[in-house]
Coordinates of C-alpha atoms in Angstrom, one line a residue:
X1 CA -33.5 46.6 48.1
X2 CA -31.1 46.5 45.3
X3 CA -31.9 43.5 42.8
X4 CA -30.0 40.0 43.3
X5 CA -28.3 39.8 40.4
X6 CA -26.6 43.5 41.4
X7 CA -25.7 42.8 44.8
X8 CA -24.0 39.4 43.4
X9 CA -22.1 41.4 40.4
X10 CA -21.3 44.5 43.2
X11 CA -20.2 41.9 45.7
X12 CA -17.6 39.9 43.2
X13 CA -16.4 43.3 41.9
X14 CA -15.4 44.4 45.7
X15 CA -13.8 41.2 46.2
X16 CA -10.2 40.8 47.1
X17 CA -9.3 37.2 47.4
X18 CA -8.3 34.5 45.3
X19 CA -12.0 33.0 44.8
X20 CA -15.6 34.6 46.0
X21 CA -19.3 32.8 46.3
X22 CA -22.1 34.8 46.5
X23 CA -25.7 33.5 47.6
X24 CA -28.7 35.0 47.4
X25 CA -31.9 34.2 48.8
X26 CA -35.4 36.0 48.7
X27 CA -38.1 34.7 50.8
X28 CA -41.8 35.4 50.2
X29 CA -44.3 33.5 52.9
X30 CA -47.8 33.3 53.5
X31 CA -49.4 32.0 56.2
X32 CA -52.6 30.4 58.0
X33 CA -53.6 29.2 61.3
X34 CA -56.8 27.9 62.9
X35 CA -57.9 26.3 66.3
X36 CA -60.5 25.2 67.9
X37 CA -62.5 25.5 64.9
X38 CA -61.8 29.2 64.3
X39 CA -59.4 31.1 62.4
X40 CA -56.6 32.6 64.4
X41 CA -53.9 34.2 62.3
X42 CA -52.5 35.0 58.9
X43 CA -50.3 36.9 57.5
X44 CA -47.6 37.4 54.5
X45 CA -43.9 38.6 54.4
X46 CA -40.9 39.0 52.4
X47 CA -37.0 38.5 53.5
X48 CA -33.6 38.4 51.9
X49 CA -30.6 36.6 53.3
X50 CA -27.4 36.4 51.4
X51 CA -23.9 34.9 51.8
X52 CA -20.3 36.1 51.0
X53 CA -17.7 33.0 51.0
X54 CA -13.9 34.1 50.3
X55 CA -11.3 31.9 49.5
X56 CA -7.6 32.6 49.9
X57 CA -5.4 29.9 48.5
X58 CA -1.6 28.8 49.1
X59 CA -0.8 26.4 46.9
X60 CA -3.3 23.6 47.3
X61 CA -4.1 24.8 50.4
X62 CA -7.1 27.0 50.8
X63 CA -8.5 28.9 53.2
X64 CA -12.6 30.0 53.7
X65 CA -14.5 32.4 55.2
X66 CA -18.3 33.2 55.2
X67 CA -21.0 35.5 56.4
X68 CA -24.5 35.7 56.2
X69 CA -26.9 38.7 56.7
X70 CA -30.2 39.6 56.3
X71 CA -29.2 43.2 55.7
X72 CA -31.2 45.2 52.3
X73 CA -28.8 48.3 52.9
X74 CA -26.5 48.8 50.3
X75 CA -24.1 50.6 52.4
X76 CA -23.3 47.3 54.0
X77 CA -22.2 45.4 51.2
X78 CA -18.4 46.3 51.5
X79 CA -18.3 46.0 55.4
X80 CA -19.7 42.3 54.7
X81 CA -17.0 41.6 51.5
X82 CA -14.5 42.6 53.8
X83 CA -15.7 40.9 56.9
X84 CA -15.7 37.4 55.2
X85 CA -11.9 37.9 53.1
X86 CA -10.7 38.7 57.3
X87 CA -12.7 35.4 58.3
X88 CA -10.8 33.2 55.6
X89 CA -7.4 34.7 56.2
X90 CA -7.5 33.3 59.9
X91 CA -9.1 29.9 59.0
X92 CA -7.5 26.8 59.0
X93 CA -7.2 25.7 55.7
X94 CA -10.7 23.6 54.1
X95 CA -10.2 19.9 54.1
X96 CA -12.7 19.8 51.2
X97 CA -10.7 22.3 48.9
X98 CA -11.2 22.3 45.1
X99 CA -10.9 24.7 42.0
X100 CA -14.3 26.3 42.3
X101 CA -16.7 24.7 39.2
X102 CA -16.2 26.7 36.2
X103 CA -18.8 28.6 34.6
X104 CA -21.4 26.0 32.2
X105 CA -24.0 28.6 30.4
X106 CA -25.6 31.2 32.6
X107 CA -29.1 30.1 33.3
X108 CA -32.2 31.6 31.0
X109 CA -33.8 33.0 34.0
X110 CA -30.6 34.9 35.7
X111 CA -31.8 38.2 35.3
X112 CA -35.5 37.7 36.3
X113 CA -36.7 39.4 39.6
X114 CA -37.7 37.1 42.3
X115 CA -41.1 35.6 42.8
X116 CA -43.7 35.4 45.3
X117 CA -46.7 34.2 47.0
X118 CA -49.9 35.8 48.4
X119 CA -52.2 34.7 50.8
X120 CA -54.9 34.0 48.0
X121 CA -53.4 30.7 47.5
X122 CA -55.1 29.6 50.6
X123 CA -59.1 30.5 49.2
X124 CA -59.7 27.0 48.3
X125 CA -58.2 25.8 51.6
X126 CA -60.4 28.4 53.9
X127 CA -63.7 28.0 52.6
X128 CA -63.4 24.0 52.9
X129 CA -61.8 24.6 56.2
X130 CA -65.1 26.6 57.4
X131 CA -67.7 23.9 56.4
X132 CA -65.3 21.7 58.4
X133 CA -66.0 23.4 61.6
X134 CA -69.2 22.8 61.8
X135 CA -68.3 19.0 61.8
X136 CA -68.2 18.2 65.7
X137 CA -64.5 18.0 66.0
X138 CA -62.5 20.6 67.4
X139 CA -60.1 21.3 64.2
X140 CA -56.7 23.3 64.5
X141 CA -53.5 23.4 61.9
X142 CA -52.0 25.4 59.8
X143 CA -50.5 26.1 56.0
X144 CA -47.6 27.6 54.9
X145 CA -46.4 28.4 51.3
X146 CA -43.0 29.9 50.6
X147 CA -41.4 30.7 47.3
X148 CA -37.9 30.9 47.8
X149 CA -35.7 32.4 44.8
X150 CA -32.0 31.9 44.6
X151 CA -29.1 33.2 42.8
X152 CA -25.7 31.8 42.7
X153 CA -22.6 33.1 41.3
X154 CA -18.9 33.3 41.4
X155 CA -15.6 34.8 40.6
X156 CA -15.3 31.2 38.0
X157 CA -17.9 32.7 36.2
X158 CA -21.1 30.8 37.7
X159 CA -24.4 32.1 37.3
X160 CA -27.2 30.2 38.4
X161 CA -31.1 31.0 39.7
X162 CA -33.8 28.9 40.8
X163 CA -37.3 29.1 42.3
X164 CA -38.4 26.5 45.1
X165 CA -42.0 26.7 46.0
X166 CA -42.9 25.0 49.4
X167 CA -46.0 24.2 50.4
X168 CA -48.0 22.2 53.1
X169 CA -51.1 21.5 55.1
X170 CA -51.7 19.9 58.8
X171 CA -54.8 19.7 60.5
X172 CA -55.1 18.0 64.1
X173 CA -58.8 17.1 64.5
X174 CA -60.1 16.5 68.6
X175 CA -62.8 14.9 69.7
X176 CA -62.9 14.6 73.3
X177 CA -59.5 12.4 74.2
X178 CA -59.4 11.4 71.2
X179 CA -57.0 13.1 68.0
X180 CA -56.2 12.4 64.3
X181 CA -53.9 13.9 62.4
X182 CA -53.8 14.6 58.0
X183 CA -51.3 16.2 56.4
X184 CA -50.3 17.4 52.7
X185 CA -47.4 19.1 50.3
X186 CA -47.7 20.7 47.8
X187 CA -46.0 23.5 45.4
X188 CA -48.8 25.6 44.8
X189 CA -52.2 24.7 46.6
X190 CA -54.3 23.7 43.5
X191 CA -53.7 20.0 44.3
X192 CA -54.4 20.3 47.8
X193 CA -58.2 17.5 48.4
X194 CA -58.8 19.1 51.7
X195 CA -62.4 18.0 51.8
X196 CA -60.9 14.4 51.5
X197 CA -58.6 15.5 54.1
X198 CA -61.3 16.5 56.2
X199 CA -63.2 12.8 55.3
X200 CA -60.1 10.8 56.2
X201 CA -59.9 13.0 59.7
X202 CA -63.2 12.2 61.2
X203 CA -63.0 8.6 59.7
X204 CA -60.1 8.2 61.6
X205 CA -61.6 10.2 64.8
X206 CA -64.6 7.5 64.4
X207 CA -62.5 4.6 64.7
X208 CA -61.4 6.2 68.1
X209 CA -64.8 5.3 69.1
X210 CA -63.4 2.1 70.6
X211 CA -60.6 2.0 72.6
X212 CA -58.0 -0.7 73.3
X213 CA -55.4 -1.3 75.7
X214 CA -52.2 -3.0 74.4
X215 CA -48.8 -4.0 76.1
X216 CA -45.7 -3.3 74.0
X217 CA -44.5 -6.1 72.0
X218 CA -43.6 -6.7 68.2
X219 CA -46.7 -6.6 66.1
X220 CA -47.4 -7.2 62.1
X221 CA -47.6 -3.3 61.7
X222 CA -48.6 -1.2 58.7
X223 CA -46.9 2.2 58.2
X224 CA -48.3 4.8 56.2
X225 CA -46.6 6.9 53.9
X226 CA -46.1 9.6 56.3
X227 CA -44.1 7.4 59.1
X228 CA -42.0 5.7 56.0
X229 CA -41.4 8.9 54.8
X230 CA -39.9 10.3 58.3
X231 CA -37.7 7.1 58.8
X232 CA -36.6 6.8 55.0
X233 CA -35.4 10.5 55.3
X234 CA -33.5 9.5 58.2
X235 CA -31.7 7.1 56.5
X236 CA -30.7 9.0 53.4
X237 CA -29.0 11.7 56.0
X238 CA -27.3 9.2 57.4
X239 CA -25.4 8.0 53.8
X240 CA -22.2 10.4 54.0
X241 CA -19.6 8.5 52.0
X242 CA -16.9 10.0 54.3
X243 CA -18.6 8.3 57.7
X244 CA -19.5 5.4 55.8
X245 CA -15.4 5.1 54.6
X246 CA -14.3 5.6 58.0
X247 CA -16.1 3.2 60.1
X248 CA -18.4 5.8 61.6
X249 CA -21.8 5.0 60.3
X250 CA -24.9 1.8 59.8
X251 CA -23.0 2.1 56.4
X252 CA -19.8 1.3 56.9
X253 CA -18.4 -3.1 56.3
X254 CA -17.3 -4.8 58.6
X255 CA -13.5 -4.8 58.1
X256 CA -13.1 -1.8 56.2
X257 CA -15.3 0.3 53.2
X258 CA -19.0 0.6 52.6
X259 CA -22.0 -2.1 52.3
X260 CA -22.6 -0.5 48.8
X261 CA -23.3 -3.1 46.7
X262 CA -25.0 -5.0 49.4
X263 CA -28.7 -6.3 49.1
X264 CA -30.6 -4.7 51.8
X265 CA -33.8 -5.6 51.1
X266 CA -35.1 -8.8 49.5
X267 CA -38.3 -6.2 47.5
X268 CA -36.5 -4.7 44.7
X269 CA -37.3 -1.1 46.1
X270 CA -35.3 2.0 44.7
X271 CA -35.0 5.0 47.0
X272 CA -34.1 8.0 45.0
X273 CA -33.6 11.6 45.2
X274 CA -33.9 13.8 41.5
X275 CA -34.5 17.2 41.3
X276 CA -36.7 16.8 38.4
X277 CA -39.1 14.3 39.8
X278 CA -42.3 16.0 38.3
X279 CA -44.1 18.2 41.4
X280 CA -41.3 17.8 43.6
X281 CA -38.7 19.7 41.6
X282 CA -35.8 21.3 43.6
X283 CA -32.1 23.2 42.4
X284 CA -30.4 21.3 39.6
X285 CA -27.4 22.4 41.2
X286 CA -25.3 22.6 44.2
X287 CA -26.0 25.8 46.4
X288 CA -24.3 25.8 50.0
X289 CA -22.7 28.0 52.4
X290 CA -21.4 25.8 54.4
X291 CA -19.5 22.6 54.4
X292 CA -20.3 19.4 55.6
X293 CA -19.6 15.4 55.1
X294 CA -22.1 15.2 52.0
X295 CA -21.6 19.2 50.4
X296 CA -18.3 21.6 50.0
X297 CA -18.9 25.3 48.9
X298 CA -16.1 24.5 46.5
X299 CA -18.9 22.1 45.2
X300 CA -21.4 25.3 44.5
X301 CA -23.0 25.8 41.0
X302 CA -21.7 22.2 40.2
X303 CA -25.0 20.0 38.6
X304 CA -27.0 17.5 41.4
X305 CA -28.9 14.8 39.3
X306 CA -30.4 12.0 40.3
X307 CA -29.5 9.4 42.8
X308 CA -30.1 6.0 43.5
X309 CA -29.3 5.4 46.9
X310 CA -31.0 2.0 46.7
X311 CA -31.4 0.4 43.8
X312 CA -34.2 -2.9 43.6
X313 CA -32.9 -3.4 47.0
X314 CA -29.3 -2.8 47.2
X315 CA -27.1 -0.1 48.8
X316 CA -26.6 2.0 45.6
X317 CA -24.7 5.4 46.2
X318 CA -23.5 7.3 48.9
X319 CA -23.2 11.4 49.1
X320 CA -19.3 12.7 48.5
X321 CA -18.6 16.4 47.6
X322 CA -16.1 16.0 44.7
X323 CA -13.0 16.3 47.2
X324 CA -14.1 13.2 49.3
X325 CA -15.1 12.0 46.0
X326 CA -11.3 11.8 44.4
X327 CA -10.0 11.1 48.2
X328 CA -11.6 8.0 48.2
X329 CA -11.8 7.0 44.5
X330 CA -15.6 7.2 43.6
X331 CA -17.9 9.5 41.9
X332 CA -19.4 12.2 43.5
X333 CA -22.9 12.5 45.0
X334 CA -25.2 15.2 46.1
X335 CA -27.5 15.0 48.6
X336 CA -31.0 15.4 47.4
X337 CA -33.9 18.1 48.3
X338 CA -36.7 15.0 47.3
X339 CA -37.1 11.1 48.1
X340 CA -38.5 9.0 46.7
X341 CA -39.2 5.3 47.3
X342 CA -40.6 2.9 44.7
X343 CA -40.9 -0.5 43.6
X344 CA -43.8 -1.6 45.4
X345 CA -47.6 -3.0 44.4
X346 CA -50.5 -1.9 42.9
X347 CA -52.2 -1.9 46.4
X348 CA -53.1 0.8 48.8
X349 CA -53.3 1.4 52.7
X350 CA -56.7 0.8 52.3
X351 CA -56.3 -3.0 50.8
X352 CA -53.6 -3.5 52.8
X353 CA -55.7 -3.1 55.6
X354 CA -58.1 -5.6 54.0
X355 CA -55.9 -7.7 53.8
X356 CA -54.8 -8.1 57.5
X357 CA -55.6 -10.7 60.0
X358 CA -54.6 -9.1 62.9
X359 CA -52.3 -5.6 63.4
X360 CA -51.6 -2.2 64.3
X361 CA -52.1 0.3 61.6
X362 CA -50.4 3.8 62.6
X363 CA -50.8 7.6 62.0
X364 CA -47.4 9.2 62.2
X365 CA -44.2 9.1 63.9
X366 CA -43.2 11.9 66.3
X367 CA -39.9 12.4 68.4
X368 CA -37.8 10.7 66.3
X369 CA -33.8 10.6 67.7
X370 CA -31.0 8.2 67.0
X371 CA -30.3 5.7 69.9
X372 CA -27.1 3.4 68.1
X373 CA -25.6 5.4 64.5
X374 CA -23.5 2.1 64.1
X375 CA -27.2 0.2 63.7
X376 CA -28.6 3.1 62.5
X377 CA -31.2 2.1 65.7
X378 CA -34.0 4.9 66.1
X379 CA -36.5 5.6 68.9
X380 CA -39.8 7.8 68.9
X381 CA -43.3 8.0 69.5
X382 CA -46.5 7.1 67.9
X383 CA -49.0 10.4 67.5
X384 CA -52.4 10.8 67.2
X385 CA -53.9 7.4 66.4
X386 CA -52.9 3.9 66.5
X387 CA -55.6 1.4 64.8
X388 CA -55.9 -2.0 65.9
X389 CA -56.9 -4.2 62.2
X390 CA -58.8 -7.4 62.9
X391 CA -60.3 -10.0 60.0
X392 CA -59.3 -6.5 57.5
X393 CA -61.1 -3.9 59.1
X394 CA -60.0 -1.2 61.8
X395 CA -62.1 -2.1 65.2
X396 CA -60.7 0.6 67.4
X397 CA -57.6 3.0 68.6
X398 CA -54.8 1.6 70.7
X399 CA -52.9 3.3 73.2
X400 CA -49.4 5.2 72.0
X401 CA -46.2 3.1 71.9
X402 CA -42.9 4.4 72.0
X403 CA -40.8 2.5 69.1
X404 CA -37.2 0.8 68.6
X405 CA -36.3 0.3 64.7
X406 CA -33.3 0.9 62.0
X407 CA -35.2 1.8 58.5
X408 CA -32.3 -0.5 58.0
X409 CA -33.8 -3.5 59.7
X410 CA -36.8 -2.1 58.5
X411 CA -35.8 -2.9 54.6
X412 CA -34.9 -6.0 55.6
X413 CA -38.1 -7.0 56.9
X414 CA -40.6 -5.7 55.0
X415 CA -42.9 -8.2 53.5
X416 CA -45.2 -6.3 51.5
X417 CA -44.9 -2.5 49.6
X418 CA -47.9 -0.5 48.7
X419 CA -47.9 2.2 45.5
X420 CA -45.9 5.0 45.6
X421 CA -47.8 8.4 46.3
X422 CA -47.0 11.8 47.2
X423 CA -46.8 12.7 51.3
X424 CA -46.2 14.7 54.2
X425 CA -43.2 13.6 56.6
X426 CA -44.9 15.0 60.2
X427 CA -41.6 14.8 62.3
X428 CA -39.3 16.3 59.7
X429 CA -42.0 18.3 57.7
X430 CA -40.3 21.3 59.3
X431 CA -37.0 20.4 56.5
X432 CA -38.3 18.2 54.2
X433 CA -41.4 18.3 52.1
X434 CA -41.1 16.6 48.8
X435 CA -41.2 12.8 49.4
X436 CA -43.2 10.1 47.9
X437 CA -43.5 7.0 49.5
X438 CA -45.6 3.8 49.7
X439 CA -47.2 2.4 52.7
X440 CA -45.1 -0.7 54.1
X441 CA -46.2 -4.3 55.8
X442 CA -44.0 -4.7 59.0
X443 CA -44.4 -8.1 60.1
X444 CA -43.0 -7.5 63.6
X445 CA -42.5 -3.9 64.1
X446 CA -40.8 -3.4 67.9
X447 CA -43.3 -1.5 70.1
X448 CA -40.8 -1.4 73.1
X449 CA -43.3 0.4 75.6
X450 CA -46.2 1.7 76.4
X451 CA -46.4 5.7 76.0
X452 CA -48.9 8.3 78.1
X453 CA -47.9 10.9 75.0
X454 CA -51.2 12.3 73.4

């Protein structure tokens, strides 16, 4: 397999079009699985997958094509160049067409090789994992760790790397009916408390020890981390500036233009994305192959910094590649790889349980789909463990509830934010890792049925 940095340089000097992009991406995983208290599986391995995007221009008008392969033969680098120039000289031409950025310094780390993991970075994790099942619960799960490395450049002159480790824990804990869920990120493993994770599980699998039948209704609800983390996510793919501008979206004014500006929330949260938020670092810079509402491949190499998209409560920013960005007279915006939300107490999930009269506490969030994208009005489930919270302590495990909210509405009505702190989204864990969120006080969070899930 020929180095990155050649295969970009070989690629650009067989190109014969007006403009060329050239991404490269090698992958190195690790991974571990258990169940039923036993390990099952683990295993490591390494990939490349890389991206050609021609442009031919006419005038303002351009024209794009792309292909992606996984192929490490050299011999197939022409056949690919050429592939993608045909592609963009039978496209329509690209709404979103711009100069390509032009070339800043070329980053300190361009001609490094790419870097990787191993499965050691699990050790920790295994031998806690083994006095955990002797515990009484049936435990399964699994970690991953990838390091991706990525190189960037093009025929402007752009040369741009970065390394992205991913990282993350789940273990499902059974006892009998009963299940309980933890969950963790991470960028390397050395942070990972999964004794603690283990403690939380079976505290959690204890309070299962009295069950409690509830009809659906709204109830003062506390969601942890996790669950704000899923439906915060949510929201901030849902801010495209183009949508927004044209009426399609929970973001758009009545009569015309966005609710930026408008207070959504009477807490003065912030919700933030910035790629060098410490421990949840991603690319400074834009890196696409594709185009979309919130990115442009025109947009590639071009600096991402941090956004507000709330700001102590109010709509704050919404995502525009530099095209819609100019088309509609604001600044442009780039999606980020992290979120953040802020602006909340001192408190915990544990005081906040303390604190409660009478409420549901839950677990996580599962099935999450979009019912109304006017409202921005979600549905889903509850998984593995709803707590029933009586005179501040949990007295038993409710039945599962499938839900009806807009993290909207949901800024609207909260009435009390926890501290920030670092978690694991379960229902879009499988794209997003890096969030940090604080644990929220719902005072009537819409359980609109009963669910049989498990």
């Amino acid at each position: 397999m020929i180095p990155a940095q050649q295969l970009v340089e070989q690629v650009l000097t067989l190109a014969s079009v007006d403009d060329t992009i050239v991404l490269v991406t090698d992958t190195s995983d690790a991974s571990l699985r258990w169940a039923r208290s036993s390990m099952t599986t683990n295993g490591i391995s390494t990939s490349r997958r890389w991206s050609v995007i021609s442009v031919v221009r006419d005038g303002d008008r351009a024209r794009v094509g792309v292909v992606t392969t996984g192929t490490v033969d050299a011999a197939d680098v022409s056949a690919v160049v050429r592939a993608s120039e045909e592609a963009a000289r039978g496209a329509e031409p690209a709404p979103d067409a711009r100069e390509l950025v032009h070339a800043g310094v070329i980053d300190e780390h361009w001609g490094e090789r790419a870097e990787g993991t191993e499965i050691g970075v699990f050790e920790q994790l295994a031998q806690d994992l083994a006095r955990g099942f002797d515990s009484g619960a049936d435990l399964y799960g699994f970690a991953e760790h990838s390091v991706q490395t990525v190189w960037l450049g093009t025929s402007a002159g752009v040369r741009r790397r970065f390394v992205q480790p991913t990282g993350s824990v789940e273990i499902n804990g059974k006892r009998g009916d009963d299940s309980a869920w933890v969950g963790v990120s991470t960028r390397d493993f050395t942070d990972v408390a999964s004794t603690k994770m283990l403690e939380d599980l079976h505290t959690r699998l204890d309070w299962a020890a009295r069950r409690i039948d509830l009809p659906a209704g709204r109830y003062e609800t506390l969601l942890p981390p996790s669950a704000v983390a899923d439906l915060m996510i949510y929201l901030m793919w849902s801010m495209d500036g183009r949508a927004a501008q044209e009426g399609r979206s929970a973001l758009s004014a009545p009569g015309g233009g966005t609710r930026v500006g408008e207070q959504l929330s009477t807490l003065p949260l912030t919700l933030y994305s910035d790629p060098h938020a410490l421990g949840m670092q991603y690319a400074p810079f834009v890196a696409t192959s594709a185009s979309s509402d919130s990115v442009s491949v025109f947009d590639n190499g071009m600096d991402a910094g941090r956004v507000d998209w709330v700001h102590e409560g109010a709509a704050a920013a919404l995502a525009y590649p530099r095209a819609a960005a100019a088309e509609f007279g604001t600044t442009a915006a780039v999606p980020g790889d992290n979120l953040i939300l802020e602006g909340g107490g001192p408190v915990g999930l544990d005081e906040m349980v303390a604190a409660t009269e009478r409420g549901l506490l839950l677990s996580t969030l599962w099935y999450i789909r979009e019912v109304d994208p006017a409202t921005l009005l979600l549905t889903g489930l509850t998984r593995d463990g709803v707590y029933l919270v009586e005179d501040g302590q949990v007295t038993g495990s409710v039945n599962n509830f499938r839900f009806n909210e807009s993290p909207l509405d949901l800024l609207r009505r909260v009435s009390e934010a926890g501290h920030t702190e670092r978690t694991l989204p379960r229902e879009w864990k499988d794209w997003f890792t890096r969030t940090a969120m604080p644990a929220l006080r719902i005072p009537d969070f819409h359980m609109s049925s009963v669910s049989r899930a498990s």
